[in-house]
Short mmCIF file of C-alpha atoms in Angstrom, two decimals:
data_model
loop_
_atom_site.label_atom_id
_atom_site.label_comp_id
_atom_site.label_asym_id
_atom_site.label_seq_id
_atom_site.Cartn_x
_atom_site.Cartn_y
_atom_site.Cartn_z
CA UNK A 1036 -74.88 -26.40 -2.31
CA UNK A 1037 -76.28 -26.19 1.46
CA UNK A 1038 -79.23 -28.65 1.91
CA UNK A 1039 -82.53 -26.76 2.09
CA UNK A 1040 -83.39 -28.89 5.51
CA UNK A 1041 -80.56 -26.97 6.88
CA UNK A 1042 -80.70 -23.71 5.68
CA UNK A 1043 -84.38 -24.48 7.92
CA UNK A 1044 -83.17 -25.73 11.19
CA UNK A 1045 -79.83 -23.94 11.20
CA UNK A 1046 -79.84 -20.99 10.30
CA UNK A 1047 -78.31 -18.40 12.93
CA UNK A 1048 -75.51 -20.68 12.48
CA UNK A 1049 -75.30 -20.61 8.80
CA UNK A 1050 -74.42 -17.35 8.95
CA UNK A 1051 -72.83 -16.92 11.70
CA UNK A 1052 -70.51 -18.92 10.01
CA UNK A 1053 -70.30 -17.82 7.09
CA UNK A 1054 -68.84 -14.55 8.56
CA UNK A 1055 -65.61 -16.36 8.45
CA UNK A 1056 -65.88 -15.83 4.72
CA UNK A 1057 -66.31 -12.42 5.07
CA UNK A 1058 -69.57 -12.83 3.59
CA UNK A 1059 -73.21 -11.43 5.53
CA UNK A 1060 -75.45 -13.80 4.36
CA UNK A 1061 -78.62 -13.48 5.85
CA UNK A 1062 -80.74 -11.54 3.35
CA UNK A 1063 -79.23 -14.00 1.07
CA UNK A 1064 -80.20 -17.01 3.25
CA UNK A 1065 -83.80 -15.09 4.28
CA UNK A 1066 -84.01 -14.95 0.67
CA UNK A 1067 -83.69 -18.53 0.74
CA UNK A 1068 -86.32 -19.50 3.10
CA UNK A 1069 -88.92 -17.08 1.58
CA UNK A 1070 -88.70 -18.19 -1.71
CA UNK A 1071 -88.37 -22.07 -0.63
CA UNK A 1072 -91.80 -20.98 1.67
CA UNK A 1073 -93.17 -20.14 -1.47
CA UNK A 1074 -92.38 -23.72 -3.86
CA UNK A 1075 -93.81 -25.47 -0.53
CA UNK A 1076 -97.56 -23.54 -0.48
CA UNK A 1077 -97.23 -23.85 -4.65
CA UNK A 1078 -96.38 -27.55 -4.53
CA UNK A 1079 -99.74 -27.76 -1.91
CA UNK A 1080 -101.68 -26.01 -3.74
CA UNK A 1081 -101.16 -28.25 -7.14
CA UNK A 1082 -100.91 -31.46 -4.92
CA UNK A 1083 -104.56 -30.58 -3.72
CA UNK A 1084 -105.79 -29.31 -7.03
CA UNK A 1085 -104.50 -32.68 -8.40
CA UNK A 1086 -106.05 -34.74 -6.07
CA UNK A 1087 -109.49 -32.75 -6.34
CA UNK A 1088 -109.21 -33.08 -10.21
CA UNK A 1089 -108.25 -37.15 -9.80
CA UNK A 1090 -111.79 -37.61 -7.35
CA UNK A 1091 -113.79 -36.01 -10.00
CA UNK A 1092 -112.53 -37.90 -12.93
CA UNK A 1093 -113.62 -41.35 -10.47
CA UNK A 1094 -116.97 -39.75 -9.88
CA UNK A 1095 -117.43 -38.38 -13.61
CA UNK A 1096 -117.00 -42.07 -14.49
CA UNK A 1097 -119.06 -43.32 -11.70
CA UNK A 1098 -122.18 -41.58 -12.67
CA UNK A 1099 -122.03 -42.08 -16.63
CA UNK A 1100 -122.49 -45.29 -15.33
CA UNK A 1101 -125.41 -44.93 -13.53
CA UNK A 1102 -126.89 -43.27 -16.05
CA UNK A 1103 -126.39 -39.88 -14.91
CA UNK A 1104 -124.98 -37.67 -17.57
CA UNK A 1105 -126.27 -34.13 -16.68
CA UNK A 1106 -124.23 -33.94 -13.47
CA UNK A 1107 -121.30 -36.19 -14.37
CA UNK A 1108 -120.84 -32.97 -17.51
CA UNK A 1109 -121.46 -30.82 -15.02
CA UNK A 1110 -118.61 -32.20 -13.52
CA UNK A 1111 -116.12 -32.45 -16.05
CA UNK A 1112 -116.85 -28.44 -16.46
CA UNK A 1113 -115.09 -28.27 -13.13
CA UNK A 1114 -112.25 -30.61 -14.47
CA UNK A 1115 -111.39 -28.22 -17.32
CA UNK A 1116 -111.25 -25.09 -14.31
CA UNK A 1117 -109.04 -27.10 -12.48
CA UNK A 1118 -107.14 -28.77 -15.62
CA UNK A 1119 -106.25 -24.60 -16.30
CA UNK A 1120 -105.21 -24.21 -12.28
CA UNK A 1121 -102.88 -26.96 -12.28
CA UNK A 1122 -101.35 -25.58 -15.12
CA UNK A 1123 -101.11 -22.26 -13.95
CA UNK A 1124 -99.76 -23.51 -10.76
CA UNK A 1125 -97.30 -25.76 -12.26
CA UNK A 1126 -95.83 -22.95 -14.55
CA UNK A 1127 -95.23 -20.84 -10.85
CA UNK A 1128 -94.09 -24.05 -8.99
CA UNK A 1129 -91.07 -24.35 -11.78
CA UNK A 1130 -90.16 -20.97 -11.67
CA UNK A 1131 -89.92 -19.97 -8.31
CA UNK A 1132 -88.12 -23.56 -8.20
CA UNK A 1133 -85.66 -22.23 -10.51
CA UNK A 1134 -85.03 -19.49 -9.23
CA UNK A 1135 -84.29 -20.97 -5.38
CA UNK A 1136 -81.82 -23.37 -7.17
CA UNK A 1137 -80.01 -19.83 -8.24
CA UNK A 1138 -80.68 -18.05 -5.10
CA UNK A 1139 -78.45 -21.62 -3.34
CA UNK A 1140 -75.43 -21.92 -6.21
CA UNK A 1141 -74.83 -18.36 -4.75
CA UNK A 1142 -74.26 -19.79 -1.28
CA UNK A 1143 -70.58 -20.70 -0.75
CA UNK A 1144 -70.05 -23.77 2.15
CA UNK A 1145 -69.89 -23.64 5.29
CA UNK A 1146 -66.25 -23.34 6.70
CA UNK A 1147 -65.44 -26.05 8.89
CA UNK A 1148 -64.73 -24.99 13.10
CA UNK A 1149 -61.40 -25.39 12.56
CA UNK A 1150 -60.88 -22.78 9.45
CA UNK A 1151 -59.38 -19.46 11.04
CA UNK A 1152 -61.29 -16.00 10.56
CA UNK A 1153 -58.81 -13.66 8.03
CA UNK A 1154 -58.97 -11.60 4.64
CA UNK A 1155 -56.82 -12.73 2.32
CA UNK A 1156 -53.80 -15.33 1.97
CA UNK A 1157 -51.68 -13.35 4.39
CA UNK A 1158 -54.02 -14.61 6.99
CA UNK A 1159 -53.52 -18.57 6.18
CA UNK A 1160 -52.19 -20.52 9.47
CA UNK A 1161 -48.69 -22.27 8.92
CA UNK A 1162 -49.38 -25.70 10.33
CA UNK A 1163 -46.29 -27.49 9.02
CA UNK A 1164 -42.79 -27.33 7.97
CA UNK A 1165 -40.62 -29.89 6.66
CA UNK A 1166 -37.16 -29.90 4.89
CA UNK A 1167 -34.00 -27.96 4.14
CA UNK A 1168 -33.67 -24.52 2.29
CA UNK A 1169 -30.73 -25.01 0.17
CA UNK A 1170 -28.01 -22.49 -0.30
CA UNK A 1171 -26.91 -21.03 -3.77
CA UNK A 1172 -24.08 -20.00 -5.45
CA UNK A 1173 -24.35 -16.38 -6.00
CA UNK A 1174 -25.88 -16.29 -9.65
CA UNK A 1175 -28.72 -18.85 -9.25
CA UNK A 1176 -31.40 -18.24 -12.02
CA UNK A 1177 -35.56 -18.70 -11.76
CA UNK A 1178 -36.36 -21.40 -13.39
CA UNK A 1179 -37.56 -19.33 -16.64
CA UNK A 1180 -33.77 -17.92 -17.10
CA UNK A 1181 -32.77 -21.99 -15.80
CA UNK A 1182 -35.06 -23.19 -18.89
CA UNK A 1183 -33.49 -21.08 -21.45
CA UNK A 1184 -30.59 -21.67 -20.66
CA UNK A 1185 -30.87 -25.16 -20.78
CA UNK A 1186 -32.92 -25.24 -24.30
CA UNK A 1187 -35.76 -27.08 -22.05
CA UNK A 1188 -38.66 -25.22 -21.97
CA UNK A 1189 -39.70 -22.62 -24.94
CA UNK A 1190 -42.49 -19.90 -23.26
CA UNK A 1191 -41.83 -17.63 -26.67
CA UNK A 1192 -42.56 -20.56 -29.03
CA UNK A 1193 -45.53 -21.25 -26.76
CA UNK A 1194 -46.17 -17.54 -27.26
CA UNK A 1195 -46.48 -17.53 -30.86
CA UNK A 1196 -48.27 -20.64 -31.14
CA UNK A 1197 -51.30 -20.10 -28.72
CA UNK A 1198 -50.37 -16.95 -26.49
CA UNK A 1199 -48.47 -16.04 -23.07
CA UNK A 1200 -49.29 -19.07 -20.35
CA UNK A 1201 -48.76 -22.33 -22.97
CA UNK A 1202 -45.36 -23.34 -22.26
CA UNK A 1203 -43.30 -25.47 -24.75
CA UNK A 1204 -41.85 -28.09 -23.24
CA UNK A 1205 -38.73 -29.67 -24.86
CA UNK A 1206 -35.85 -32.29 -24.99
CA UNK A 1207 -35.05 -33.32 -21.60
CA UNK A 1208 -37.42 -31.09 -19.73
CA UNK A 1209 -40.68 -32.97 -21.53
CA UNK A 1210 -38.99 -35.89 -20.14
CA UNK A 1211 -38.73 -34.66 -16.89
CA UNK A 1212 -42.47 -33.80 -17.10
CA UNK A 1213 -43.61 -36.96 -17.74
CA UNK A 1214 -41.86 -38.37 -15.59
CA UNK A 1215 -43.06 -36.10 -12.87
CA UNK A 1216 -46.42 -37.49 -14.04
CA UNK A 1217 -45.77 -41.50 -14.01
CA UNK A 1218 -44.31 -41.14 -10.46
CA UNK A 1219 -47.59 -38.81 -9.16
CA UNK A 1220 -49.63 -41.79 -10.62
CA UNK A 1221 -47.47 -44.83 -9.67
CA UNK A 1222 -47.13 -43.37 -5.74
CA UNK A 1223 -50.81 -42.69 -5.82
CA UNK A 1224 -51.37 -46.42 -7.29
CA UNK A 1225 -49.64 -48.13 -4.73
CA UNK A 1226 -51.18 -46.11 -2.07
CA UNK A 1227 -54.58 -47.77 -3.52
CA UNK A 1228 -55.69 -44.83 -6.16
CA UNK A 1229 -57.10 -46.65 -8.97
CA UNK A 1230 -56.30 -44.62 -12.29
CA UNK A 1231 -58.66 -43.78 -14.54
CA UNK A 1232 -58.40 -41.55 -17.30
CA UNK A 1233 -60.94 -38.76 -17.85
CA UNK A 1234 -62.31 -36.70 -21.09
CA UNK A 1235 -60.73 -32.88 -20.91
CA UNK A 1236 -64.08 -31.30 -21.61
CA UNK A 1237 -67.55 -31.41 -19.70
CA UNK A 1238 -70.59 -30.20 -20.15
CA UNK A 1239 -72.31 -28.13 -18.00
CA UNK A 1240 -74.05 -30.25 -15.87
CA UNK A 1241 -71.15 -31.39 -14.63
CA UNK A 1242 -69.51 -28.36 -13.87
CA UNK A 1243 -72.21 -26.84 -12.00
CA UNK A 1244 -72.36 -31.02 -10.22
CA UNK A 1245 -69.06 -29.69 -8.52
CA UNK A 1246 -69.23 -25.81 -8.07
CA UNK A 1247 -67.36 -24.35 -10.82
CA UNK A 1248 -70.44 -22.90 -12.27
CA UNK A 1249 -71.66 -20.60 -11.63
CA UNK A 1250 -68.72 -19.19 -9.62
CA UNK A 1251 -65.71 -19.79 -11.50
CA UNK A 1252 -67.54 -19.08 -15.20
CA UNK A 1253 -64.80 -16.25 -15.98
CA UNK A 1254 -61.99 -18.25 -15.29
CA UNK A 1255 -62.90 -21.68 -18.09
CA UNK A 1256 -62.46 -22.10 -21.60
CA UNK A 1257 -66.23 -22.32 -22.91
CA UNK A 1258 -66.01 -24.10 -26.62
CA UNK A 1259 -69.69 -22.57 -27.48
CA UNK A 1260 -70.49 -24.49 -30.78
CA UNK A 1261 -70.62 -27.45 -28.45
CA UNK A 1262 -71.56 -25.81 -24.70
CA UNK A 1263 -68.88 -27.66 -23.44
CA UNK A 1264 -66.01 -26.39 -21.34
CA UNK A 1265 -62.20 -27.55 -20.64
CA UNK A 1266 -61.91 -28.56 -17.56
CA UNK A 1267 -60.04 -26.22 -14.89
CA UNK A 1268 -58.98 -29.55 -12.99
CA UNK A 1269 -59.71 -33.03 -12.95
CA UNK A 1270 -61.61 -32.68 -9.31
CA UNK A 1271 -64.75 -32.00 -11.90
CA UNK A 1272 -65.23 -35.26 -14.79
CA UNK A 1273 -63.59 -37.59 -12.13
CA UNK A 1274 -66.46 -36.48 -9.30
CA UNK A 1275 -69.03 -36.47 -11.82
CA UNK A 1276 -68.81 -40.05 -12.59
CA UNK A 1277 -70.65 -40.09 -9.53
CA UNK A 1278 -73.62 -37.97 -10.19
CA UNK A 1279 -76.89 -38.97 -9.74
CA UNK A 1280 -75.68 -42.42 -8.25
CA UNK A 1281 -76.81 -43.96 -4.98
CA UNK A 1282 -73.90 -46.22 -3.43
CA UNK A 1283 -74.16 -47.95 -0.53
CA UNK A 1284 -72.32 -48.23 2.77
CA UNK A 1285 -70.16 -51.30 1.13
CA UNK A 1286 -69.00 -49.15 -1.33
CA UNK A 1287 -66.83 -46.48 0.84
CA UNK A 1288 -63.93 -45.51 0.48
CA UNK A 1289 -63.99 -44.83 -3.35
CA UNK A 1290 -60.62 -43.27 -4.41
CA UNK A 1291 -59.14 -42.19 -8.29
CA UNK A 1292 -56.83 -40.74 -9.44
CA UNK A 1293 -56.33 -39.21 -13.00
CA UNK A 1294 -53.77 -37.13 -15.26
CA UNK A 1295 -54.94 -34.33 -16.51
CA UNK A 1296 -54.09 -31.13 -18.56
CA UNK A 1297 -55.80 -28.68 -17.11
CA UNK A 1298 -56.71 -25.16 -18.51
CA UNK A 1299 -57.42 -21.39 -16.19
CA UNK A 1300 -57.67 -18.34 -17.95
CA UNK A 1301 -55.80 -15.32 -15.48
CA UNK A 1302 -57.39 -12.91 -16.42
CA UNK A 1303 -55.16 -9.74 -15.51
CA UNK A 1304 -52.10 -11.67 -14.05
CA UNK A 1305 -48.63 -9.79 -14.53
CA UNK A 1306 -46.01 -9.32 -12.53
CA UNK A 1307 -42.89 -11.53 -11.79
CA UNK A 1308 -45.18 -13.34 -9.32
CA UNK A 1309 -46.67 -15.03 -12.44
CA UNK A 1310 -43.39 -15.73 -14.77
CA UNK A 1311 -41.90 -18.45 -16.28
CA UNK A 1312 -44.56 -21.69 -14.42
CA UNK A 1313 -45.19 -19.89 -11.80
CA UNK A 1314 -49.08 -18.93 -12.82
CA UNK A 1315 -49.89 -20.49 -16.37
CA UNK A 1316 -53.16 -21.40 -18.83
CA UNK A 1317 -52.72 -24.71 -19.63
CA UNK A 1318 -50.56 -27.39 -17.51
CA UNK A 1319 -50.62 -30.67 -16.26
CA UNK A 1320 -51.89 -32.04 -12.66
CA UNK A 1321 -52.90 -35.47 -11.15
CA UNK A 1322 -54.99 -35.56 -9.12
CA UNK A 1323 -56.56 -37.89 -6.07
CA UNK A 1324 -60.34 -37.47 -5.26
CA UNK A 1325 -62.12 -39.27 -2.68
CA UNK A 1326 -65.85 -40.03 -1.48
CA UNK A 1327 -66.34 -41.31 1.70
CA UNK A 1328 -68.90 -41.86 4.60
CA UNK A 1329 -69.41 -38.58 6.47
CA UNK A 1330 -68.41 -40.30 9.27
CA UNK A 1331 -64.53 -40.76 7.79
CA UNK A 1332 -64.26 -37.80 5.67
CA UNK A 1333 -61.73 -36.10 8.10
CA UNK A 1334 -59.79 -38.87 9.15
CA UNK A 1335 -59.31 -39.84 4.86
CA UNK A 1336 -57.95 -35.46 4.91
CA UNK A 1337 -55.82 -35.91 7.45
CA UNK A 1338 -54.19 -39.66 5.22
CA UNK A 1339 -54.07 -37.13 2.04
CA UNK A 1340 -52.44 -34.68 3.69
CA UNK A 1341 -49.73 -37.29 4.61
CA UNK A 1342 -50.21 -39.53 1.61
CA UNK A 1343 -48.53 -36.04 -0.11
CA UNK A 1344 -46.20 -34.80 2.29
CA UNK A 1345 -44.73 -38.43 1.93
CA UNK A 1346 -44.16 -37.69 -2.29
CA UNK A 1347 -42.25 -34.23 -1.97
CA UNK A 1348 -40.49 -35.97 0.94
CA UNK A 1349 -39.10 -38.31 -1.50
CA UNK A 1350 -38.46 -34.80 -4.07
CA UNK A 1351 -36.64 -33.68 -0.99
CA UNK A 1352 -38.10 -30.52 -1.81
CA UNK A 1353 -38.86 -28.08 1.02
CA UNK A 1354 -42.49 -27.29 1.63
CA UNK A 1355 -45.08 -26.19 4.51
CA UNK A 1356 -48.90 -26.49 4.68
CA UNK A 1357 -51.34 -23.98 5.83
CA UNK A 1358 -54.71 -23.80 7.01
CA UNK A 1359 -56.78 -21.96 4.82
CA UNK A 1360 -58.59 -18.86 6.59
CA UNK A 1361 -62.50 -17.92 5.45
CA UNK A 1362 -61.13 -15.16 3.32
CA UNK A 1363 -58.94 -17.77 0.97
CA UNK A 1364 -61.02 -20.53 1.10
CA UNK A 1365 -62.79 -21.74 -2.27
CA UNK A 1366 -65.89 -21.68 -2.61
CA UNK A 1367 -66.99 -25.18 -2.83
CA UNK A 1368 -64.99 -26.18 0.73
CA UNK A 1369 -65.54 -27.24 4.16
CA UNK A 1370 -61.65 -27.16 5.13
CA UNK A 1371 -58.44 -26.84 3.19
CA UNK A 1372 -54.53 -27.44 3.10
CA UNK A 1373 -52.49 -25.54 0.81
CA UNK A 1374 -48.74 -27.20 -0.01
CA UNK A 1375 -46.02 -24.63 -0.78
CA UNK A 1376 -43.32 -25.73 -1.87
CA UNK A 1377 -40.38 -23.18 -1.32
CA UNK A 1378 -38.28 -21.29 -5.07
CA UNK A 1379 -35.31 -20.37 -3.49
CA UNK A 1380 -33.97 -18.88 -6.58
CA UNK A 1381 -36.97 -16.41 -6.12
CA UNK A 1382 -36.75 -16.75 -2.73
CA UNK A 1383 -40.32 -17.26 -2.15
CA UNK A 1384 -43.50 -19.98 -1.60
CA UNK A 1385 -45.33 -21.47 -4.71
CA UNK A 1386 -48.30 -23.19 -3.71
CA UNK A 1387 -48.15 -26.92 -5.56
CA UNK A 1388 -50.88 -28.84 -3.89
CA UNK A 1389 -54.64 -27.68 -2.18
CA UNK A 1390 -56.41 -30.51 -0.14
CA UNK A 1391 -59.92 -30.43 0.61
CA UNK A 1392 -63.12 -31.70 2.04
CA UNK A 1393 -65.80 -30.34 0.16
CA UNK A 1394 -68.87 -32.67 2.95
CA UNK A 1395 -71.83 -33.07 1.57
CA UNK A 1396 -71.52 -29.37 -0.49
CA UNK A 1397 -70.88 -31.10 -4.15
CA UNK A 1398 -72.87 -34.18 -3.21
CA UNK A 1399 -75.90 -32.22 -2.99
CA UNK A 1400 -75.14 -30.28 -6.35
CA UNK A 1401 -74.55 -34.17 -7.66
CA UNK A 1402 -77.26 -36.00 -6.11
CA UNK A 1403 -74.56 -38.41 -4.52
CA UNK A 1404 -76.14 -40.43 -1.87
CA UNK A 1405 -75.62 -43.67 -0.87
CA UNK A 1406 -78.24 -46.40 1.61
CA UNK A 1407 -77.58 -46.57 5.09
CA UNK A 1408 -78.00 -49.22 7.16
CA UNK A 1409 -81.51 -48.15 8.17
CA UNK A 1410 -81.81 -47.58 3.97
CA UNK A 1411 -82.26 -43.99 4.39
CA UNK A 1412 -80.88 -42.36 1.55
CA UNK A 1413 -78.29 -39.85 2.80
CA UNK A 1414 -75.60 -37.69 0.79
CA UNK A 1415 -71.80 -39.10 1.05
CA UNK A 1416 -69.27 -36.60 1.38
CA UNK A 1417 -66.55 -35.65 -1.51
CA UNK A 1418 -62.90 -34.97 -1.04
CA UNK A 1419 -60.24 -34.22 -3.81
CA UNK A 1420 -56.37 -33.07 -3.75
CA UNK A 1421 -53.49 -32.13 -6.16
CA UNK A 1422 -50.68 -34.69 -5.99
CA UNK A 1423 -49.35 -32.50 -7.59
CA UNK A 1424 -49.95 -29.84 -9.84
CA UNK A 1425 -46.50 -29.94 -11.98
CA UNK A 1426 -45.78 -27.01 -13.10
CA UNK A 1427 -44.33 -25.10 -9.46
CA UNK A 1428 -43.06 -28.85 -8.22
CA UNK A 1429 -41.11 -28.54 -11.84
CA UNK A 1430 -40.80 -25.08 -10.65
CA UNK A 1431 -39.19 -25.56 -7.80
CA UNK A 1432 -36.88 -28.54 -9.00
CA UNK A 1433 -34.87 -26.56 -11.49
CA UNK A 1434 -34.08 -23.59 -8.85
CA UNK A 1435 -33.25 -25.81 -5.82
CA UNK A 1436 -31.33 -28.76 -7.58
CA UNK A 1437 -28.99 -26.29 -9.71
CA UNK A 1438 -25.56 -26.58 -9.30
CA UNK A 1439 -22.78 -24.67 -10.95
CA UNK A 1440 -22.92 -27.17 -14.29
CA UNK A 1441 -26.20 -27.80 -14.59
CA UNK A 1442 -29.11 -29.10 -12.96
CA UNK A 1443 -29.62 -32.36 -10.88
CA UNK A 1444 -32.59 -34.97 -11.35
CA UNK A 1445 -34.18 -35.76 -7.64
CA UNK A 1446 -33.19 -39.81 -6.92
CA UNK A 1447 -36.37 -40.44 -6.84
CA UNK A 1448 -37.53 -39.77 -10.80
CA UNK A 1449 -33.81 -40.91 -11.93
CA UNK A 1450 -35.59 -44.75 -13.06
CA UNK A 1451 -38.25 -42.65 -14.67
CA UNK A 1452 -36.10 -40.17 -17.05
CA UNK A 1453 -33.50 -42.04 -17.43
CA UNK A 1454 -30.77 -39.54 -16.84
CA UNK A 1455 -29.68 -38.01 -13.67
CA UNK A 1456 -28.72 -34.53 -14.92
CA UNK A 1457 -30.04 -31.20 -17.23
CA UNK A 1458 -26.45 -30.13 -19.12
#
């Protein structure tokens, strides 16, 4: 959520920056400023009314002590009307503040200056590429056919149990999945991230805190009876650890990693591009989350990018990094780098990680602050990244490591799997 003070002071710059997202934000920004002016006016009137009421109450007490009951009773009538007035003002103030908050929730984060203009993923900017794309022999199979051939993932059984997008991992497929989770967590821990386990359900306040609500409400599974949401990413519960928290500068940086299953609706998704593991309703992901001092957050973002690079180098998967354009940038992000691994059998790139800096956008919603050297409260910066999302990494391994007599296991994973080939 953008800060009101920033909107007041930098209206033109914010409106111009949001054009990178292909949004004409001026009408919404003007509505916010009008409501803010109304809210401040109501607050001033309420403060004056309460101050007058308190002053008169003290005066009434003095009059009674002085034996001037008649004068005191006249003033009591005035306090009665002031109480009614303050009640009406308070109700109007609450309604205005709620309306203002709801408008602020509709405004996405301001893109970083380095974000390229553009409308769709086709306009994203490739900034890095590494790894040789293997040459597969004729007859190479996509991962969903490999999964069936070697009986390691059963998509039809998942449909029977839950529906499309809920695969069942079997035998060496399940062990490879578990190996990837352990490997990712170990790599993150070795890089200084503190491993934690978090709930897989969150309340509404947590969804609003990190910006999934109200923006992505339709993509989240909601448990109506308990008013809880299945998490779309570990980012939500991990970052919400710091909701309503005031830190010290000495607390920075805060670094966490967590493995969770993730749950996302993907309505209207059909075709080869969403076959197999390409797009799921339930999938596993290991996440890294950082809370940083504002002056250090972009240095931290660069470090997160390098960290994910090192993991993909060890897996020996060909990958590229994209700087997302304004039209493809997530609602809460100021700058995002997407990692994509090349699926040789499908002859296409598959997104396997997003690494983002949200600057103060989430912190403002979360009321996540720190005391600066002068003892003044400031908003922290939050960042997160996939390290990594498993389904498409697994798809890349199955397809790129396939041979005529089986699927080789990346060398770095063999200590975790206990086997070097699926055959």
